Amino acid sequence: MYHKVLHPPVSIDSYLPFLSDQFAEELTSLAKELGHLRFVHLNSTETGGGVAEILQSMVPLMNALGIATERIVIDPPSEFFQVTKRIHNLLQGAEGSLSKEELEVYYGSVRQVADDLRRRPVAADVWFFHDPQLLPLAGLLPRTSQEIRIWIGHIDFTTPNPSVLDTLLPLVHDYDRLIFSLPSYVPARLSETPPVSIAPPAIDPLSVKNVALSESAAADITTALGIDPARPLITQVSRFDLWKDPWGVIDAFRLARNHVPGLQLALLGLSQATDDPEALDVLATVSNHAAQDPDIHLYFDASVLTCSIDEVVNAFQVASQVVIQKSTREGFGLTVTEAMWKAKPVIGGDVGGIRIQIDDAVNGYLVSSPEECAQRLVQLLQDPQLRARLGEAARESVRERFLMPRLAFDYLQAAKAHAFSAAETASTPST
Ligand code: UDP
């Protein structure tokens, strides 16, 4: 019911060119303080989606910092993901409530993971449980007084559905600390315990998806996938998901094309997260909306690729004049960071975590409708200097705030807040 995932090792030296000397020193000395602890990260999917993306870099980075860190992915039945997708939607504000049967599937599946972890225990001092899928797990596992349990919520909790919040909120008391992406996501009723940290996600500048790729190499990849390199291209990279508003992107594209003849649109939803059973239904309606327009390219079948999904994502972000992320809810939006790192102007939905990344009209644009999106598209597509200026500001803001070593630092600090009090508890003789 769970398996361990191994990631290739990395050296901390590879990250140093991206860090200031002062930050590199702070990070390595914090890691040294915690070097005696074993960490484990648990999540629900090995690949696909933002959390898997973060963990495949975070786990090797923590090991490179001298902290023995493992990754565990749970293997629940497929109906678990039907329920957790509903929970995800409800926590992001969808209407409705969870049925008794759904709750049974949810708790029953997590209980099976807990049973398996009892049969095949994992030795760790600091546990990071990622996202609502794992929320009931801490309460089902035996614990020693030294263990530190941290739950990390990566989604947009701005307007959670109250019924699902009432159901799930008591579970947080099985954790020593909670981590949210933004201060505004912390549910008001959580003002007391457990303590909360804020840690916005980050990207890995060394990953295949984010390493420097030349424009010509990018064009080779996009051309092989049907894009005309002589005409302008705009892209949204996103799972086919309700909250990513692919229909709005198509509407904005059609409006913009009236002013920018020859414009092409790519919608990339290649890595279907296994916890996202709705993707195929969304894709069907998006495909309908695209109405076989030859300049709207929908990519969803990774089996036709001749290179990796990560290379394709990188290539489309590099080859696009403008990148869109027109989400209507977004916990953070790693795709925004990825494109900004490539010095692209990004037009993002004015929601959630996109707001802390895009400073409107400084390093990108925030929009609230297809019309506004189209207007910004036309402005950017007609003005190469504006694109270059916003793009450079975008890259610099990612370098300063949203690279993986900063997130590792935040996670280590969250652990440190408990590591020493746990050690004190352990050494206090019982009376
Ligand atoms: N992604 C990908 N291929 C795709 C679509 C998305 O590799 O076809 C990646 C994307 O590059 C990003 C992650 O999946 O790293 C999505 O994270 P984000 O925070 O943007 O959204 P989430 O899927 O977690 O809601």
Tab-separated table of C-alpha atoms and ligand atoms in Angstrom:
chain	number	residue	atom	x	y	z
A	1	MET	CA	0.000	0.000	0.000
A	2	TYR	CA	3.040	2.236	-0.191
A	3	HIS	CA	6.335	2.249	-2.016
A	4	LYS	CA	9.610	4.091	-1.695
A	5	VAL	CA	10.801	6.255	-4.566
A	6	LEU	CA	14.498	6.665	-5.299
A	7	HIS	CA	15.793	9.818	-6.973
A	8	PRO	CA	19.260	10.297	-8.496
A	9	PRO	CA	21.647	12.134	-6.150
A	10	VAL	CA	22.627	15.760	-6.669
A	11	SER	CA	25.516	17.842	-5.311
A	12	ILE	CA	24.886	21.005	-3.334
A	13	ASP	CA	27.648	22.685	-5.362
A	14	SER	CA	25.385	22.600	-8.423
A	15	TYR	CA	22.966	24.967	-6.674
A	16	LEU	CA	25.569	27.466	-5.472
A	17	PRO	CA	25.627	29.588	-8.671
A	18	PHE	CA	21.966	30.436	-8.017
A	19	LEU	CA	22.394	31.449	-4.372
A	20	SER	CA	23.870	34.447	-2.612
A	21	ASP	CA	26.863	33.596	-0.407
A	22	GLN	CA	24.942	34.639	2.671
A	23	PHE	CA	21.944	32.424	1.919
A	24	ALA	CA	24.144	29.442	0.995
A	25	GLU	CA	25.869	29.793	4.367
A	26	GLU	CA	22.565	30.038	6.280
A	27	LEU	CA	21.165	26.997	4.498
A	28	THR	CA	24.183	24.757	5.001
A	29	SER	CA	24.565	25.662	8.662
A	30	LEU	CA	20.871	25.041	9.360
A	31	ALA	CA	21.204	21.664	7.631
A	32	LYS	CA	24.259	20.879	9.764
A	33	GLU	CA	22.255	21.538	12.942
A	34	LEU	CA	19.623	19.024	11.811
A	35	GLY	CA	22.004	16.529	10.207
A	36	HIS	CA	21.381	13.904	12.901
A	37	LEU	CA	17.672	13.609	11.960
A	38	ARG	CA	16.101	11.341	9.330
A	39	PHE	CA	13.390	12.925	7.195
A	40	VAL	CA	10.625	11.342	5.146
A	41	HIS	CA	8.214	12.962	2.679
A	42	LEU	CA	4.911	11.222	1.922
A	43	ASN	CA	2.563	12.047	-0.951
A	44	SER	CA	-0.038	10.374	-3.101
A	45	THR	CA	1.448	10.343	-6.626
A	46	GLU	CA	4.885	9.576	-7.929
A	47	THR	CA	4.597	11.874	-10.964
A	48	GLY	CA	2.209	14.508	-12.295
A	49	GLY	CA	1.157	17.726	-10.582
A	50	GLY	CA	3.016	20.244	-8.486
A	51	VAL	CA	3.706	18.220	-5.333
A	52	ALA	CA	5.348	15.331	-7.204
A	53	GLU	CA	7.331	17.928	-9.111
A	54	ILE	CA	8.626	19.511	-5.908
A	55	LEU	CA	9.445	16.255	-4.151
A	56	GLN	CA	11.519	14.813	-6.969
A	57	SER	CA	13.930	17.703	-6.415
A	58	MET	CA	13.428	18.317	-2.686
A	59	VAL	CA	14.380	14.791	-1.629
A	60	PRO	CA	17.779	14.748	-3.431
A	61	LEU	CA	18.454	18.320	-2.289
A	62	MET	CA	17.875	17.468	1.377
A	63	ASN	CA	20.170	14.462	0.986
A	64	ALA	CA	22.770	16.708	-0.638
A	65	LEU	CA	22.517	18.953	2.419
A	66	GLY	CA	23.533	15.975	4.577
A	67	ILE	CA	20.050	15.077	5.846
A	68	ALA	CA	19.065	11.444	5.252
A	69	THR	CA	15.732	11.848	3.463
A	70	GLU	CA	13.383	9.277	1.929
A	71	ARG	CA	10.258	9.569	-0.185
A	72	ILE	CA	7.170	7.430	0.169
A	73	VAL	CA	4.250	7.329	-2.243
A	74	ILE	CA	1.016	5.666	-1.200
A	75	ASP	CA	-0.736	3.116	-3.450
A	76	PRO	CA	-4.445	3.454	-2.722
A	77	PRO	CA	-7.272	2.041	-4.880
A	78	SER	CA	-8.523	4.234	-7.761
A	79	GLU	CA	-11.790	5.132	-5.978
A	80	PHE	CA	-9.644	6.887	-3.341
A	81	PHE	CA	-8.558	9.390	-5.998
A	82	GLN	CA	-12.173	9.986	-7.076
A	83	VAL	CA	-12.889	11.025	-3.483
A	84	THR	CA	-9.715	13.024	-2.919
A	85	LYS	CA	-10.283	14.932	-6.168
A	86	ARG	CA	-13.735	15.844	-4.766
A	87	ILE	CA	-12.078	16.894	-1.487
A	88	HIS	CA	-9.575	18.998	-3.451
A	89	ASN	CA	-12.413	20.710	-5.357
A	90	LEU	CA	-14.471	21.258	-2.186
A	91	LEU	CA	-11.495	22.717	-0.319
A	92	GLN	CA	-10.960	25.096	-3.232
A	93	GLY	CA	-14.582	26.239	-2.875
A	94	ALA	CA	-16.754	23.877	-4.957
A	95	GLU	CA	-20.351	23.345	-3.788
A	96	GLY	CA	-21.565	20.104	-2.203
A	97	SER	CA	-20.515	17.840	0.620
A	98	LEU	CA	-18.901	14.450	1.093
A	99	SER	CA	-21.200	11.439	1.384
A	100	LYS	CA	-20.825	8.774	4.070
A	101	GLU	CA	-19.619	6.327	1.386
A	102	GLU	CA	-16.982	8.768	0.147
A	103	LEU	CA	-15.686	9.298	3.663
A	104	GLU	CA	-15.508	5.531	4.145
A	105	VAL	CA	-13.385	5.179	0.986
A	106	TYR	CA	-11.134	8.045	2.135
A	107	TYR	CA	-10.540	6.865	5.696
A	108	GLY	CA	-10.530	3.174	4.694
A	109	SER	CA	-7.796	3.690	2.093
A	110	VAL	CA	-5.630	5.754	4.441
A	111	ARG	CA	-6.149	3.127	7.156
A	112	GLN	CA	-4.731	0.501	4.790
A	113	VAL	CA	-1.654	2.675	4.255
A	114	ALA	CA	-1.291	3.020	8.038
A	115	ASP	CA	-1.580	-0.766	8.463
A	116	ASP	CA	1.114	-1.264	5.856
A	117	LEU	CA	3.358	1.285	7.569
A	118	ARG	CA	2.911	-0.670	10.797
A	119	ARG	CA	3.867	-3.919	9.066
A	120	ARG	CA	6.803	-2.312	7.219
A	121	PRO	CA	7.810	0.606	9.429
A	122	VAL	CA	9.830	3.531	8.086
A	123	ALA	CA	12.499	4.885	10.408
A	124	ALA	CA	12.224	8.672	10.462
A	125	ASP	CA	12.395	11.547	12.936
A	126	VAL	CA	10.659	14.209	10.856
A	127	TRP	CA	7.620	13.341	8.741
A	128	PHE	CA	6.229	15.632	6.048
A	129	PHE	CA	2.725	14.641	4.920
A	130	HIS	CA	1.719	16.431	1.722
A	131	ASP	CA	-1.794	17.585	0.864
A	132	PRO	CA	-5.296	16.527	2.001
A	133	GLN	CA	-4.913	12.993	0.635
A	134	LEU	CA	-2.608	12.150	3.541
A	135	LEU	CA	-4.320	14.208	6.260
A	136	PRO	CA	-5.860	11.319	8.284
A	137	LEU	CA	-2.614	9.317	8.284
A	138	ALA	CA	-0.751	10.863	11.231
A	139	GLY	CA	-3.602	10.044	13.619
A	140	LEU	CA	-3.486	6.393	12.568
A	141	LEU	CA	0.228	5.818	13.130
A	142	PRO	CA	1.859	4.974	16.442
A	143	ARG	CA	4.366	7.643	17.427
A	144	THR	CA	7.325	8.157	19.688
A	145	SER	CA	7.721	11.374	21.648
A	146	GLN	CA	10.698	12.467	19.512
A	147	GLU	CA	8.905	12.210	16.184
A	148	ILE	CA	7.919	15.430	14.452
A	149	ARG	CA	4.904	15.406	12.144
A	150	ILE	CA	4.272	18.222	9.736
A	151	TRP	CA	1.349	18.532	7.316
A	152	ILE	CA	1.758	20.648	4.196
A	153	GLY	CA	-1.318	21.938	2.351
A	154	HIS	CA	-0.439	23.017	-1.190
A	155	ILE	CA	-3.883	24.051	-2.410
A	156	ASP	CA	-5.840	27.310	-2.468
A	157	PHE	CA	-7.795	27.475	0.805
A	158	THR	CA	-9.144	30.990	0.277
A	159	THR	CA	-12.819	30.014	0.142
A	160	PRO	CA	-13.094	26.426	1.366
A	161	ASN	CA	-16.443	24.700	1.383
A	162	PRO	CA	-17.441	24.884	5.111
A	163	SER	CA	-18.863	21.372	5.306
A	164	VAL	CA	-15.653	19.688	4.178
A	165	LEU	CA	-13.573	22.012	6.342
A	166	ASP	CA	-15.639	20.984	9.406
A	167	THR	CA	-15.013	17.335	8.549
A	168	LEU	CA	-11.280	17.599	7.973
A	169	LEU	CA	-10.136	20.341	10.332
A	170	PRO	CA	-10.024	18.193	13.504
A	171	LEU	CA	-7.447	15.958	11.788
A	172	VAL	CA	-4.823	18.720	11.880
A	173	HIS	CA	-4.471	18.278	15.633
A	174	ASP	CA	-2.516	15.083	15.016
A	175	TYR	CA	0.307	17.246	13.616
A	176	ASP	CA	2.993	19.286	15.354
A	177	ARG	CA	2.968	21.961	12.676
A	178	LEU	CA	1.149	22.917	9.500
A	179	ILE	CA	2.588	24.573	6.418
A	180	PHE	CA	0.547	26.605	3.937
A	181	SER	CA	1.654	28.306	0.712
A	182	LEU	CA	0.292	31.738	1.664
A	183	PRO	CA	-0.771	33.473	4.897
A	184	SER	CA	-4.252	34.032	3.451
A	185	TYR	CA	-4.772	30.241	3.108
A	186	VAL	CA	-4.629	29.589	6.844
A	187	PRO	CA	-8.222	28.812	7.881
A	188	ALA	CA	-9.395	31.382	10.446
A	189	ARG	CA	-10.320	28.654	12.917
A	190	LEU	CA	-6.696	27.533	13.019
A	191	SER	CA	-5.520	30.586	14.873
A	192	GLU	CA	-4.246	28.678	17.910
A	193	THR	CA	-2.767	25.188	17.579
A	194	PRO	CA	-0.932	23.612	15.897
A	195	PRO	CA	1.577	26.297	14.902
A	196	VAL	CA	1.655	27.332	11.268
A	197	SER	CA	4.517	28.161	8.866
A	198	ILE	CA	4.236	29.767	5.464
A	199	ALA	CA	6.343	28.303	2.648
A	200	PRO	CA	5.465	29.125	-0.956
A	201	PRO	CA	6.520	26.372	-3.363
A	202	ALA	CA	9.572	26.605	-5.608
A	203	ILE	CA	11.138	25.191	-8.763
A	204	ASP	CA	14.388	23.402	-9.392
A	205	PRO	CA	16.755	25.315	-11.707
A	206	LEU	CA	18.667	22.059	-12.337
A	207	SER	CA	15.729	19.948	-13.498
A	208	VAL	CA	15.307	19.002	-17.162
A	209	LYS	CA	12.213	21.193	-17.186
A	210	ASN	CA	14.064	24.294	-16.048
A	211	VAL	CA	17.648	24.094	-17.314
A	212	ALA	CA	18.629	26.567	-20.011
A	213	LEU	CA	17.441	25.448	-23.445
A	214	SER	CA	18.387	27.394	-26.571
A	215	GLU	CA	15.662	28.883	-28.723
A	216	SER	CA	16.710	26.733	-31.643
A	217	ALA	CA	16.623	23.509	-29.602
A	218	ALA	CA	13.198	24.543	-28.296
A	219	ALA	CA	11.979	25.284	-31.825
A	220	ASP	CA	13.139	21.848	-33.007
A	221	ILE	CA	10.927	20.219	-30.382
A	222	THR	CA	7.858	22.407	-30.933
A	223	THR	CA	8.176	22.195	-34.730
A	224	ALA	CA	8.201	18.399	-34.536
A	225	LEU	CA	4.938	18.722	-32.626
A	226	GLY	CA	3.229	20.759	-35.324
A	227	ILE	CA	4.037	24.366	-34.356
A	228	ASP	CA	5.104	26.738	-37.136
A	229	PRO	CA	8.305	28.453	-35.877
A	230	ALA	CA	7.714	31.421	-38.184
A	231	ARG	CA	4.479	32.420	-36.421
A	232	PRO	CA	3.873	33.639	-32.840
A	233	LEU	CA	3.017	31.097	-30.168
A	234	ILE	CA	1.292	31.335	-26.793
A	235	THR	CA	1.065	28.420	-24.359
A	236	GLN	CA	-0.678	27.287	-21.204
A	237	VAL	CA	0.903	24.275	-19.471
A	238	SER	CA	-1.690	22.675	-17.193
A	239	ARG	CA	-3.498	19.499	-16.353
A	240	PHE	CA	-6.917	19.519	-18.059
A	241	ASP	CA	-8.696	20.765	-14.976
A	242	LEU	CA	-11.751	22.877	-14.234
A	243	TRP	CA	-9.809	25.478	-12.227
A	244	LYS	CA	-7.200	26.045	-14.946
A	245	ASP	CA	-9.896	27.528	-17.240
A	246	PRO	CA	-8.688	26.100	-20.582
A	247	TRP	CA	-11.938	27.326	-22.184
A	248	GLY	CA	-11.144	30.909	-21.147
A	249	VAL	CA	-7.666	30.553	-22.631
A	250	ILE	CA	-9.177	29.532	-25.979
A	251	ASP	CA	-11.601	32.489	-25.845
A	252	ALA	CA	-8.732	34.890	-25.112
A	253	PHE	CA	-6.657	33.368	-27.924
A	254	ARG	CA	-9.496	33.846	-30.429
A	255	LEU	CA	-9.942	37.490	-29.438
A	256	ALA	CA	-6.206	38.174	-29.598
A	257	ARG	CA	-5.818	36.472	-32.968
A	258	ASN	CA	-8.095	39.119	-34.504
A	259	HIS	CA	-5.232	41.571	-33.887
A	260	VAL	CA	-2.275	39.189	-34.238
A	261	PRO	CA	-2.807	37.189	-37.418
A	262	GLY	CA	-1.179	33.761	-37.515
A	263	LEU	CA	-1.156	33.387	-33.723
A	264	GLN	CA	-0.930	29.799	-32.460
A	265	LEU	CA	-2.046	28.370	-29.102
A	266	ALA	CA	-0.672	25.298	-27.348
A	267	LEU	CA	-2.463	23.735	-24.373
A	268	LEU	CA	-0.161	21.186	-22.758
A	269	GLY	CA	-1.731	18.656	-20.433
A	270	LEU	CA	0.654	15.809	-20.967
A	271	SER	CA	1.360	14.591	-17.489
A	272	GLN	CA	-1.955	13.361	-16.182
A	273	ALA	CA	-1.620	13.063	-12.439
A	274	THR	CA	-2.945	9.690	-11.302
A	275	ASP	CA	-4.962	11.497	-8.627
A	276	ASP	CA	-6.934	13.393	-11.290
A	277	PRO	CA	-9.737	11.219	-12.665
A	278	GLU	CA	-11.640	14.222	-14.137
A	279	ALA	CA	-9.004	15.125	-16.719
A	280	LEU	CA	-10.461	13.107	-19.605
A	281	ASP	CA	-13.934	14.661	-19.200
A	282	VAL	CA	-12.428	18.148	-19.127
A	283	LEU	CA	-10.296	17.354	-22.169
A	284	ALA	CA	-13.395	16.264	-24.130
A	285	THR	CA	-15.159	19.591	-23.544
A	286	VAL	CA	-11.985	21.593	-24.265
A	287	SER	CA	-11.540	19.703	-27.506
A	288	ASN	CA	-15.130	20.552	-28.394
A	289	HIS	CA	-14.500	24.203	-27.614
A	290	ALA	CA	-11.390	24.211	-29.832
A	291	ALA	CA	-13.643	23.008	-32.677
A	292	GLN	CA	-10.766	21.557	-34.725
A	293	ASP	CA	-9.156	24.964	-35.172
A	294	PRO	CA	-5.803	24.060	-36.803
A	295	ASP	CA	-3.988	26.714	-34.742
A	296	ILE	CA	-5.193	25.418	-31.383
A	297	HIS	CA	-2.920	22.524	-30.415
A	298	LEU	CA	-4.029	20.267	-27.562
A	299	TYR	CA	-1.343	17.938	-26.244
A	300	PHE	CA	-2.404	15.159	-23.918
A	301	ASP	CA	-0.929	11.917	-25.256
A	302	ALA	CA	2.605	11.517	-23.951
A	303	SER	CA	3.063	8.249	-25.839
A	304	VAL	CA	3.605	10.120	-29.140
A	305	LEU	CA	6.564	12.111	-27.802
A	306	THR	CA	10.100	11.408	-28.872
A	307	CYS	CA	11.572	13.218	-25.856
A	308	SER	CA	10.523	13.503	-22.219
A	309	ILE	CA	7.482	15.483	-21.041
A	310	ASP	CA	9.821	17.753	-19.082
A	311	GLU	CA	11.793	18.618	-22.221
A	312	VAL	CA	8.559	19.317	-24.087
A	313	VAL	CA	7.302	21.623	-21.314
A	314	ASN	CA	10.645	23.426	-21.266
A	315	ALA	CA	10.604	23.775	-25.068
A	316	PHE	CA	7.081	25.209	-25.220
A	317	GLN	CA	7.823	27.690	-22.438
A	318	VAL	CA	11.000	28.820	-24.226
A	319	ALA	CA	9.423	28.909	-27.705
A	320	SER	CA	6.380	30.957	-26.622
A	321	GLN	CA	6.310	34.720	-26.843
A	322	VAL	CA	3.860	34.821	-23.938
A	323	VAL	CA	2.836	32.138	-21.435
A	324	ILE	CA	-0.656	32.053	-19.939
A	325	GLN	CA	-1.877	30.592	-16.649
A	326	LYS	CA	-5.492	31.692	-16.584
A	327	SER	CA	-6.486	29.746	-13.458
A	328	THR	CA	-9.585	30.673	-11.491
A	329	ARG	CA	-8.175	28.996	-8.351
A	330	GLU	CA	-4.490	28.243	-7.890
A	331	GLY	CA	-2.720	27.120	-4.723
A	332	PHE	CA	0.548	28.381	-6.149
A	333	GLY	CA	1.025	27.639	-9.841
A	334	LEU	CA	4.456	26.168	-10.454
A	335	THR	CA	3.905	26.618	-14.177
A	336	VAL	CA	3.949	30.374	-13.619
A	337	THR	CA	7.314	30.189	-11.861
A	338	GLU	CA	8.708	27.863	-14.535
A	339	ALA	CA	7.836	30.247	-17.358
A	340	MET	CA	9.030	33.323	-15.429
A	341	TRP	CA	12.360	31.564	-14.831
A	342	LYS	CA	12.677	31.372	-18.636
A	343	ALA	CA	12.303	35.164	-18.736
A	344	LYS	CA	8.837	34.961	-20.266
A	345	PRO	CA	6.071	37.444	-19.586
A	346	VAL	CA	3.253	35.455	-17.968
A	347	ILE	CA	-0.406	36.457	-18.003
A	348	GLY	CA	-1.920	34.829	-14.930
A	349	GLY	CA	-5.359	34.647	-13.380
A	350	ASP	CA	-5.651	37.166	-10.535
A	351	VAL	CA	-6.068	34.446	-7.902
A	352	GLY	CA	-4.288	32.579	-5.115
A	353	GLY	CA	-0.585	31.945	-5.419
A	354	ILE	CA	-0.321	33.576	-8.841
A	355	ARG	CA	-0.777	36.922	-7.073
A	356	ILE	CA	2.370	36.500	-5.013
A	357	GLN	CA	4.412	35.661	-8.108
A	358	ILE	CA	3.192	38.217	-10.600
A	359	ASP	CA	3.528	41.839	-9.678
A	360	ASP	CA	1.035	43.300	-12.155
A	361	ALA	CA	2.690	45.255	-14.975
A	362	VAL	CA	6.130	44.809	-13.334
A	363	ASN	CA	7.013	41.191	-14.135
A	364	GLY	CA	3.833	39.972	-15.869
A	365	TYR	CA	0.099	40.687	-15.886
A	366	LEU	CA	-2.815	39.595	-13.722
A	367	VAL	CA	-6.204	39.225	-15.406
A	368	SER	CA	-9.750	38.335	-14.420
A	369	SER	CA	-11.486	37.606	-17.720
A	370	PRO	CA	-10.779	36.272	-21.223
A	371	GLU	CA	-11.218	39.824	-22.557
A	372	GLU	CA	-8.590	41.240	-20.212
A	373	CYS	CA	-6.315	38.322	-21.035
A	374	ALA	CA	-6.752	38.992	-24.771
A	375	GLN	CA	-5.990	42.678	-24.323
A	376	ARG	CA	-2.716	41.900	-22.486
A	377	LEU	CA	-1.843	39.265	-25.089
A	378	VAL	CA	-2.176	41.761	-27.924
A	379	GLN	CA	-0.189	44.394	-26.040
A	380	LEU	CA	2.667	41.955	-25.357
A	381	LEU	CA	2.672	40.277	-28.755
A	382	GLN	CA	2.939	43.652	-30.468
A	383	ASP	CA	5.755	44.962	-28.254
A	384	PRO	CA	9.013	42.924	-28.086
A	385	GLN	CA	10.654	45.455	-25.746
A	386	LEU	CA	7.824	45.180	-23.241
A	387	ARG	CA	8.126	41.380	-23.395
A	388	ALA	CA	11.873	41.563	-22.760
A	389	ARG	CA	11.499	44.013	-19.852
A	390	LEU	CA	8.779	42.064	-18.036
A	391	GLY	CA	10.552	38.771	-18.788
A	392	GLU	CA	13.842	39.885	-17.242
A	393	ALA	CA	12.049	41.156	-14.137
A	394	ALA	CA	10.209	37.826	-13.970
A	395	ARG	CA	13.419	35.766	-14.025
A	396	GLU	CA	15.047	37.894	-11.353
A	397	SER	CA	12.042	37.613	-9.020
A	398	VAL	CA	12.133	33.803	-9.308
A	399	ARG	CA	15.873	33.777	-8.607
A	400	GLU	CA	15.321	35.781	-5.450
A	401	ARG	CA	12.231	34.045	-4.089
A	402	PHE	CA	11.153	30.805	-5.728
A	403	LEU	CA	14.075	28.424	-6.187
A	404	MET	CA	14.210	25.037	-4.429
A	405	PRO	CA	16.962	25.845	-1.873
A	406	ARG	CA	14.709	28.518	-0.347
A	407	LEU	CA	11.906	25.977	0.070
A	408	ALA	CA	14.323	23.464	1.605
A	409	PHE	CA	15.334	26.183	4.067
A	410	ASP	CA	11.680	26.795	4.986
A	411	TYR	CA	11.037	23.071	5.549
A	412	LEU	CA	14.189	22.738	7.666
A	413	GLN	CA	13.185	25.728	9.763
A	414	ALA	CA	9.750	24.230	10.348
A	415	ALA	CA	11.420	21.020	11.559
A	416	LYS	CA	13.938	22.906	13.689
A	417	ALA	CA	11.151	24.642	15.591
A	418	HIS	CA	10.261	21.206	17.020
A	419	ALA	CA	13.514	19.283	16.853
A	420	PHE	CA	14.951	20.786	19.975
A	421	SER	CA	11.790	20.716	22.065
A	422	ALA	CA	11.320	17.030	21.054
A	423	ALA	CA	14.880	16.290	22.169
A	424	GLU	CA	14.184	17.993	25.524
A	425	THR	CA	11.002	15.931	26.009
A	426	ALA	CA	12.911	12.767	25.204
A	427	SER	CA	15.688	13.520	27.691
A	428	THR	CA	13.343	14.569	30.526
A	429	PRO	CA	13.203	11.634	32.963
A	430	SER	CA	9.643	10.386	33.416
A	431	THR	CA	8.289	10.674	36.969
B	1	UDP	N1	3.087	19.660	-15.937
B	1	UDP	C1	3.805	18.861	-16.797
B	1	UDP	N2	3.250	18.515	-17.984
B	1	UDP	C2	2.030	18.932	-18.353
B	1	UDP	C3	1.288	19.755	-17.459
B	1	UDP	C4	1.863	20.101	-16.249
B	1	UDP	O1	4.926	18.443	-16.503
B	1	UDP	O2	1.616	18.610	-19.451
B	1	UDP	C5	3.761	20.089	-14.703
B	1	UDP	C6	4.049	21.583	-14.718
B	1	UDP	O3	5.194	21.855	-15.495
B	1	UDP	C7	4.207	21.869	-13.226
B	1	UDP	C8	3.234	20.877	-12.589
B	1	UDP	O4	2.967	19.861	-13.563
B	1	UDP	O5	5.515	21.581	-12.804
B	1	UDP	C9	1.916	21.558	-12.251
B	1	UDP	O6	2.058	22.290	-11.082
B	1	UDP	P1	1.110	23.525	-10.757
B	1	UDP	O7	1.459	24.018	-9.393
B	1	UDP	O8	1.195	24.543	-11.849
B	1	UDP	O9	-0.362	22.932	-10.808
B	1	UDP	P2	-1.064	21.639	-10.144
B	1	UDP	O10	-1.089	20.607	-11.222
B	1	UDP	O11	-0.247	21.222	-8.947
B	1	UDP	O12	-2.442	22.126	-9.799
